Each structure stands twice: as C-alpha cells, then as structure tokens.
CSV table of C-alpha atoms and ligand atoms in Angstrom, one decimal:
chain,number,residue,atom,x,y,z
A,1,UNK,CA,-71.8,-79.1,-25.5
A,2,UNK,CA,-72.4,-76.7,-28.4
A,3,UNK,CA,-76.3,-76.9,-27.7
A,4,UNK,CA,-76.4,-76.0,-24.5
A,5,UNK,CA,-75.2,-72.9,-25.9
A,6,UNK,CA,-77.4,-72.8,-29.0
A,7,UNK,CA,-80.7,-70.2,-28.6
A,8,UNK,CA,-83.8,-71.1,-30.5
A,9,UNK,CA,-84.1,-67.9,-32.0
A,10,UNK,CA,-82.0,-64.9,-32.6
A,11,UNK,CA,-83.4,-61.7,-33.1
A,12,UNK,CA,-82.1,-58.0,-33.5
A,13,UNK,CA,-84.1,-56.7,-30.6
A,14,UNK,CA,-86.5,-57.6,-28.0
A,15,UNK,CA,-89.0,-54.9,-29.3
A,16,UNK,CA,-89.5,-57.0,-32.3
A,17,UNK,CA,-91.3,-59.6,-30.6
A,18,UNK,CA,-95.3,-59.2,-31.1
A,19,UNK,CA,-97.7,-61.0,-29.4
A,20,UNK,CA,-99.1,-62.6,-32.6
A,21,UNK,CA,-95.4,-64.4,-33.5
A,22,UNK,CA,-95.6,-65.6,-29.9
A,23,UNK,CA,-99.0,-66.9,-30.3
A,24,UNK,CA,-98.5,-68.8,-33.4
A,25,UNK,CA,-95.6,-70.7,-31.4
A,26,UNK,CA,-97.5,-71.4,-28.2
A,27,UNK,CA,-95.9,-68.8,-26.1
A,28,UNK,CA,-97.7,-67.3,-23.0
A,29,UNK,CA,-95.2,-65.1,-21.0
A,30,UNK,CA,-91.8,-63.2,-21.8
A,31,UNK,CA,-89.2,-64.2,-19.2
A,32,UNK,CA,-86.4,-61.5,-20.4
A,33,UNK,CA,-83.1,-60.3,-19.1
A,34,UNK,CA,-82.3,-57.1,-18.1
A,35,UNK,CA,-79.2,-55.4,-18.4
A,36,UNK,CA,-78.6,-55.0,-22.7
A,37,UNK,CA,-81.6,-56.3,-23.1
A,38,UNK,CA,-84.5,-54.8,-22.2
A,39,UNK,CA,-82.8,-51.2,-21.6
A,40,UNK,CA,-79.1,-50.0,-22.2
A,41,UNK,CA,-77.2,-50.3,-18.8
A,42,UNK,CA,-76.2,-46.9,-18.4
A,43,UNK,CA,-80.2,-46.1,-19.4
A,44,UNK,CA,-82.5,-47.6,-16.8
A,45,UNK,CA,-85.2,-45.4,-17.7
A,46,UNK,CA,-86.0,-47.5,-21.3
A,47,UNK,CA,-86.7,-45.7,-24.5
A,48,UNK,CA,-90.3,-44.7,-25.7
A,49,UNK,CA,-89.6,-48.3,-27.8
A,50,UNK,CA,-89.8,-50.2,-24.9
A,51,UNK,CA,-92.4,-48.3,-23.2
A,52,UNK,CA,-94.4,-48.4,-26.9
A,53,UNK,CA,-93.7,-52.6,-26.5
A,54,UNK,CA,-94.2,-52.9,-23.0
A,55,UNK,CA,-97.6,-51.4,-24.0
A,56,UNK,CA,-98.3,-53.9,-26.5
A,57,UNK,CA,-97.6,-56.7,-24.3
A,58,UNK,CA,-100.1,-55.9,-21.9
A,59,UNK,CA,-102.8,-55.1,-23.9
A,60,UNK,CA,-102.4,-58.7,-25.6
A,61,UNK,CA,-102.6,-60.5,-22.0
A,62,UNK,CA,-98.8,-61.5,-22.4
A,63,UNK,CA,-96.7,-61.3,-19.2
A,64,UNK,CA,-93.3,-59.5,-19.2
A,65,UNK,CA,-91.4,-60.4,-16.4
A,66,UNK,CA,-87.8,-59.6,-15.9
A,67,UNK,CA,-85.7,-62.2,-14.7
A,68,UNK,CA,-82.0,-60.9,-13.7
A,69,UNK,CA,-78.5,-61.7,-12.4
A,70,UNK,CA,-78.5,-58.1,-10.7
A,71,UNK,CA,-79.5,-57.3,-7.0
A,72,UNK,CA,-83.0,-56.8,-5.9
A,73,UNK,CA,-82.3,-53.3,-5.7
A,74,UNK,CA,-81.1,-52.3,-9.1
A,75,UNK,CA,-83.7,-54.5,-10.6
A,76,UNK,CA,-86.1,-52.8,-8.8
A,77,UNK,CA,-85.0,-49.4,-9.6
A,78,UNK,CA,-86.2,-50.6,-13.5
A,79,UNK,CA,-88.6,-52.8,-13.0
A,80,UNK,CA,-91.2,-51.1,-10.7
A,81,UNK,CA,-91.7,-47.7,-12.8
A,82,UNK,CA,-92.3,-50.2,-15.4
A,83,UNK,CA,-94.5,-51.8,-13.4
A,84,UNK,CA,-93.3,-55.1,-14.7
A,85,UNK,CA,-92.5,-58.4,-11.9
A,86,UNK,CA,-88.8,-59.0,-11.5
A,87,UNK,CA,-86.4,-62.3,-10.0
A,88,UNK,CA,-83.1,-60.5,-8.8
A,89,UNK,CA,-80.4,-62.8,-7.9
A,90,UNK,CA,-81.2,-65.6,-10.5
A,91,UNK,CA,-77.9,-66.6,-10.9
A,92,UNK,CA,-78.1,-67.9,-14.1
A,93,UNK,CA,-77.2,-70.3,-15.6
A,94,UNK,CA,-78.7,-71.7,-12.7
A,95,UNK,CA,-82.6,-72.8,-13.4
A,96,UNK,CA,-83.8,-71.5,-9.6
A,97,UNK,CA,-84.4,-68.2,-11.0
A,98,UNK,CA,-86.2,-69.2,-13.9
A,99,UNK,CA,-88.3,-72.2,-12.4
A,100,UNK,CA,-89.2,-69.1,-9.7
A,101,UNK,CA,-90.7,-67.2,-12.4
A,102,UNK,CA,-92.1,-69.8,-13.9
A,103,UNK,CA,-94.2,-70.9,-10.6
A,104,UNK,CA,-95.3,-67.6,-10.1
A,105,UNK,CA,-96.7,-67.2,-13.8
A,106,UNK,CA,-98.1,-70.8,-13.4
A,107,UNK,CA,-96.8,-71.7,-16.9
A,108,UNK,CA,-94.7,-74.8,-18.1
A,109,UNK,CA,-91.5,-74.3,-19.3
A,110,UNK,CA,-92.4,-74.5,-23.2
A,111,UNK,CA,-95.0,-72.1,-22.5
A,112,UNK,CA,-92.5,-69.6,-21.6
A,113,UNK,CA,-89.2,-67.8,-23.8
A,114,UNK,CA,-86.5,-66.6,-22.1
A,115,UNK,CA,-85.1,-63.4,-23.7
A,116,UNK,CA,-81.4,-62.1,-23.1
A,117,UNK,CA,-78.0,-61.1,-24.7
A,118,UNK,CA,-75.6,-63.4,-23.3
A,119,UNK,CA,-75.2,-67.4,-24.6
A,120,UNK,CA,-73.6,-68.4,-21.0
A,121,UNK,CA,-76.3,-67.0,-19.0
A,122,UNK,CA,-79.4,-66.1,-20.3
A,123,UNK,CA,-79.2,-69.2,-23.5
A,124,UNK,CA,-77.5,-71.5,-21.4
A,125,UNK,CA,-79.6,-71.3,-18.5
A,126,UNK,CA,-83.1,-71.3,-20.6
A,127,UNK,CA,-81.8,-74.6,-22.5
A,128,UNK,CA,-81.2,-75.5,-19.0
A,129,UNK,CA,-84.7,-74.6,-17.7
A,130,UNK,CA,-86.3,-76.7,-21.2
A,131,UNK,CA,-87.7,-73.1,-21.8
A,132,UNK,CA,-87.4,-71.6,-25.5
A,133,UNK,CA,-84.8,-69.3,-26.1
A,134,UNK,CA,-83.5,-66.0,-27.9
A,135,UNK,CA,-80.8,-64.4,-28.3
A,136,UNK,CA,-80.7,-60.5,-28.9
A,137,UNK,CA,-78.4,-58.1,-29.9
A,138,UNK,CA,-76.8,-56.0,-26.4
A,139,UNK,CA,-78.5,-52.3,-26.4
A,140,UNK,CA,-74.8,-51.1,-26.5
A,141,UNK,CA,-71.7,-52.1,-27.5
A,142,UNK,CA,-69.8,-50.4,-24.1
A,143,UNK,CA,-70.3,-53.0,-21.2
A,144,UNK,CA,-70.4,-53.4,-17.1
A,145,UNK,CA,-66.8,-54.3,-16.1
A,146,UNK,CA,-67.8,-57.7,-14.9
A,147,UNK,CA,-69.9,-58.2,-18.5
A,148,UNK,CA,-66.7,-57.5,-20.6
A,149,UNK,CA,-65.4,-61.0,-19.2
A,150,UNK,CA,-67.8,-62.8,-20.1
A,151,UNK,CA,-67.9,-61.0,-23.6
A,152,UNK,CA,-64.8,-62.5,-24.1
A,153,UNK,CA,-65.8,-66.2,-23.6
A,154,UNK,CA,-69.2,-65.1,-25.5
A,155,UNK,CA,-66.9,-65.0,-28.6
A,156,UNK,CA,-65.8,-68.1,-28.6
A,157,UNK,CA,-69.3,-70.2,-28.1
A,158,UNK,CA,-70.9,-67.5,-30.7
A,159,UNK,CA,-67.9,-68.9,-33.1
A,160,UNK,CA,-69.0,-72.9,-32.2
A,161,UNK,CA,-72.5,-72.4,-32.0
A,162,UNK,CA,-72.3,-70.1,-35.8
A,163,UNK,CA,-70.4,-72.9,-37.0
A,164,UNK,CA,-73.0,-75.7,-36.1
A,165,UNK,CA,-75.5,-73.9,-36.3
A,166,UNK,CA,-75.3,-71.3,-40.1
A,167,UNK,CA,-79.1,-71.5,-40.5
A,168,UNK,CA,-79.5,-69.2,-37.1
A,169,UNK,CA,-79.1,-65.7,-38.3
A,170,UNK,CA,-80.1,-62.9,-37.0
A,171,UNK,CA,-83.7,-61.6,-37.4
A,172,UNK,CA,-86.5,-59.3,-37.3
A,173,UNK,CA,-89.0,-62.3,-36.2
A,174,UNK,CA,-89.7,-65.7,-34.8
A,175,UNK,CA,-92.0,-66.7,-37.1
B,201,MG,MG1,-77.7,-58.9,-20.3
C-alpha cells in the first residue's frame, strides 16, 4: 500500500529539473501539476524562475505539459500565456488524465515524469499510470480550502512512506 504512495524522486522544486538529468534517465516530456507546483495558487502569473525554466525546457526539445485536477478554465487562464498544453479535469488519481497526455505526446509511460506536490494525487496517480514520479515541495505553505484536506491525510502517507522509505530525501536533483 505504502508504494503506491512512494514518488521516485523528491526534489525541492520543479525548477531544478534540467534537461540533461532527464536525459541521463531516459526522460522525454514533463507531465507536471499545477496548482503548488508549477506556480503558487494565489500567483498564476509564475515567477521569472519559471519563465527562466520554461525557457530552458523548450530550447532542449523537452515538452512541458500541465496535467491538472482544476477546470479547463482556470487551467487555461495559466497555461495558455505560458503557451504550454494542459489536461483539466484529470481527476487524479485516476490514470485517464495522464494516459490523455501521454497519447497526445506519443510517449510511453517510462518515457514520461509526472511532477506534483501531493502523494494522493499527483504520486499516487503517476505510480498508477507506471509513469516516473516526483514529489516537490508546494510553492506555499497557505493552501485552497479543498487542498487543506487532503494536506491532512498527506501527513500521514508522508509519515509511512518516510518510514519505509529513509533513503528518499529531499533534493536539488535526480541524478
Ligand atoms: Mg498541487
């Protein structure tokens, strides 16, 4: 039960991904929450770190696309300045979402890592999927009313999955 839960990798932030540590593990396309993850909540307009990474992404052939339990709308709202493709509605930990993006970016699932902040959707869904999987710290600490339930569950898996699992720390890479 504990693995379902367990990421692959956990790192600090998203923006410490480069496309050379995804290379060297066989990775082709970033499938990445959004909400906490790729921008703060109450921030949809992302940092100059994001746009700085977003950047780098793009010039390395690597495919960002954002793959979210939000509504087409407020997914939308991020994801087109960005200019980056979006699923809305994935509910994970359901695998529809994910095996959507997947089709679209023509990849297999191994070929793919699944990015997000949250062990019951974003981990459990990717382990789900058979697609690679890392944990990041949320943006911020303050949360969407409906996130701050799940928060509270999130404690208890992080505590079982810690405990099985002391050599996953957090990091600054995946290498
Ligand atoms: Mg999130």
């Amino acid at each position: 039960m504990t693995e379902s839960f367990t990421p692959t990798w956990m790192l600090d932030a998203i923006y410490h991904l480069t496309p050379e540590q995804l290379k060297d593990q066989g990775i082709k396309a970033i499938l990445t929450d959004l909400d906490n993850t790729l921008i703060a909540w109450n921030n949809p307009d992302g940092t100059a770190e994001l746009h700085d990474w977003l950047d780098q992404m793009q010039a390395a052939g690597i495919p960002v696309m954002i793959v979210s339990n939000n509504t087409a709308d407020r997914v939308d709202r991020v994801a087109k300045p960005l200019g980056l493709p979006f699923v809305s509605r994935a509910y994970k930990p359901g695998t529809k979402g994910l095996h959507e993006a997947l089709k679209e970016l023509n990849l297999k699932p191994e070929e793919a890592v699944m990015v997000g902040d949250q062990y019951l959707t974003d981990v459990f869904g990717a382990n789900r999927a058979g697609i690679p999987s890392i944990l990041v710290k949320p943006l911020i600490e303050t949360d969407q009313w409906n996130t701050k339930i799940n928060r509270f569950v999130e404690k208890g898996v992080r505590r079982r999955v810690m405990k099985k699992h002391p050599e996953l720390t957090w990091r600054n890479s995946i290498d």
